[in-house]
Amino acid sequence: MQVGKQVLRGVLGSDSTRYEIPLYQRTFDWDEVQFEKLWTDIRDLAIARQSEPGTEHFLGTLVLHSGHNIPNDFTFLVVDGQQRLTTLTMLLAATRDVYREFRNETTDADELADGVLIHRYKKSHPERFRLWPTQGDRSDFIAIMEENPNFSSDSNLVAAYKYFRTKLSRTVSLNTDVAIDDIRSATLDGLRFVVITAEAQDNVYSIFESLNNTGLKLTQGDLLRNFFFSRLGGHAEQVHSAFWFPMQERLSRDDLAHLFWLELTWSDTEAKKDDTFRKQVKRIEMLSPAELRDEVKRFNQLSVLLEVMRLPSKESDPQVRRGLQRLVDFGIESIDPLVLALLSLRQSGRTTNGQTAEALAVIESFLVRRLLVRAPHNALSRILMRASKSLDANDPAEALRDYFSRDNKDFASDEVVSKAVVSVNFYRSGSARQRKTLLSWLEEELVGNEPAGLMKASIEHILPQNLTPEWRQELAKDLGDFASPEAVHETYVHTLANLTLSGYNSKLSDHAFERKRQLLIEKSNIELNKWIVAKDEWCRKEILDRGEYLSDLIARTWIPPINLGSESDSKLDVAQLTDVIAQIPAGKWVSFGDLAEVVQSTVADVKRLVATTPIQFAWRVMDANGRHEQSARPDGLPAEEYVRRLEDEGVQFKASGEAMKAFRWSFIANRGDALTPTLNATGGAVAGPIREFLDEATNRLAPSVSDALRAFLASWIADSGRVLLSVDPEDSDVLTATLLNEGASGDPIFEIRLTPTNGLWLRSHEQPSYALVDPTTLDSLALC
């Protein structure tokens, strides 16, 4: 291996030297951000050289490999530096063409062309060009080199050429403080590289991999491309043009890396994305060049399927296209391994279009029914990851239905859904996108085709979130078994039965029902609302009736699970409730709805458990109106005793008997301080922000890592440690759990940071930076 220093003229200016971008390199992908930085550096250098001609600017390292060299013709493969070398070539080509445009004589343009861009006496490609790009860039590159650029192309190469030509033209026409000759001189004679040349005995592919390990941002797909083409030998050119290049054109870089991971998960459901290269290489490293060619061909076929998953409009069968589009609209990436496996069965001829569409409908039904009952999403990615192994080509839909129906996967039955529609806080279930999509699908079922005009529609509460005096009076007409309008409101306000779609959300707001009804009649053509406007009032009975109406519609629309036995109405247990109630500070009270939201259960289930089980500090839980209306007391104490205990703790009451709202505790406002929900013996988070943190960890990490994190936090809290949770103010997808010693003033011990794509990072309070958790050994977590 040889190391030296050269300016750009020395790199490109030899009449016997050429540079090729090897097939394992990605196509040119720099954009205007990089163009602008390079232009600024060169312009500043040109100005500096006006007073100090010897000034130089270091532009990094070029790593070359002495490829197929013959006497007087040296061709080097560019292992590292292709983005910089290609960008500079576009700058020089633009300089040549601006010379031709603004100067009558062509000497300067010819000197540039013959000196650093082309070999004048060689007429054929690629020998004519001093730099030869990878296949995907060649047509635009040749056009630019031949002084006939295709300005309509959207390639990054043409974008670079246009950017620099515009800058250079402005430099000439505006007579700026730096001339085009200064730019040319600074570029060719002021930009210096360290040039590392690997020799024949050096493995160029190993160099490429080692560069990635020292900080270059190469994807797992980039590394696999390198591996394939290092082993394909004489098949390389044909494989690249027939299979790899088409695959690279139809998928983004991220999706190409994603494809290799998806295929890996079919056999290894524990695989993390960062494991892709290592585990794929382990699988294919013993294959012959011909067998590797077949592997690339197979991945190319799978890439067609992933493209259809991303763009369902490319699917030819209307029912399959509809099923794929609906899953895209719903927005859960963790279905990708399963859907790709399903489409692969059809591609191989083992299933039909009809069977594929039926299986997609089962997946949709499973996701919808889980959303309706607000099932915890911490296990969803694992459930979906393992589902591909259950596929049966004879009847994939029924095989999936059987798989989803077993082992408590929350594939809710019609009966459970019917109860959930009038009890579960649907307004906080899943994502806003998923909630609106589900309501849009209900509208579609009523209309009979794709509903129009829902793009700008938003979710509207019929009974408003704010209980106004008018609405309190309205609800008082029909309390049923409830003690107050506040209790009715708290129980039903966020349920699906009380939600609809409207394009006039801000106008409807907190208006009384009569005014809302009139606005919906006058301005809304949404079918979902016709049932609502047919009512004269909106009270408890109307909400229950609409729940029944929607439950029937849901049952007709989405396939139910196979009946394998009785289902539990509630998964809430005493330990969960006791742990959370114990964290309400003395001198504060919460409502049953507040508590239900934290433990992610229903108001009815919370009330039932509190009414039938002795729980310490239960007097701190009241109805939404600040009263102890619940008659059943498992400890036999009267409501007056509960009030006295609250008063002893400092809660103040109005003369009318209601606890003042100033003393109402907010779990949300204090989620990072006093609230530290505990975990049960199996490491499952029971409630609140820690549960959400662990749910996100399960979605983002390999199961082995998320399980280790769950167990570690369970142990930490069991030992009286505290956890503060925070969200990065600049990126809401970055979550941090700070571990503290026991006590309100405990010092920070450790930080655990969860990022959206780059895994789990740890830092002790003594360390200046985070370290990535090793997903294979989990040593970093053990060190905590």
Coordinates of C-alpha atoms in Angstrom, one line a residue, residues 12 25 117 143 147 170 186 247 285 296 352 374 396 573 622 629 636 759:
L12 CA -6.5 13.8 -13.0
Q25 CA -20.1 1.6 -5.0
L117 CA -11.5 15.5 -18.3
A143 CA -23.7 13.5 -22.2
E147 CA -20.8 18.9 -24.0
R170 CA -22.8 34.5 -12.3
A186 CA -7.9 27.0 -6.8
M247 CA -33.2 -3.2 -8.0
E285 CA -20.5 -16.9 2.1
V296 CA -29.0 -11.4 -6.5
T352 CA -53.6 -16.9 -6.2
R374 CA -56.6 -0.2 22.5
P396 CA -52.9 -18.3 3.8
D573 CA -55.4 -6.4 37.9
M622 CA -63.0 10.2 43.1
E629 CA -70.4 9.0 44.7
G636 CA -66.9 -0.7 54.7
G759 CA -30.8 1.6 18.3

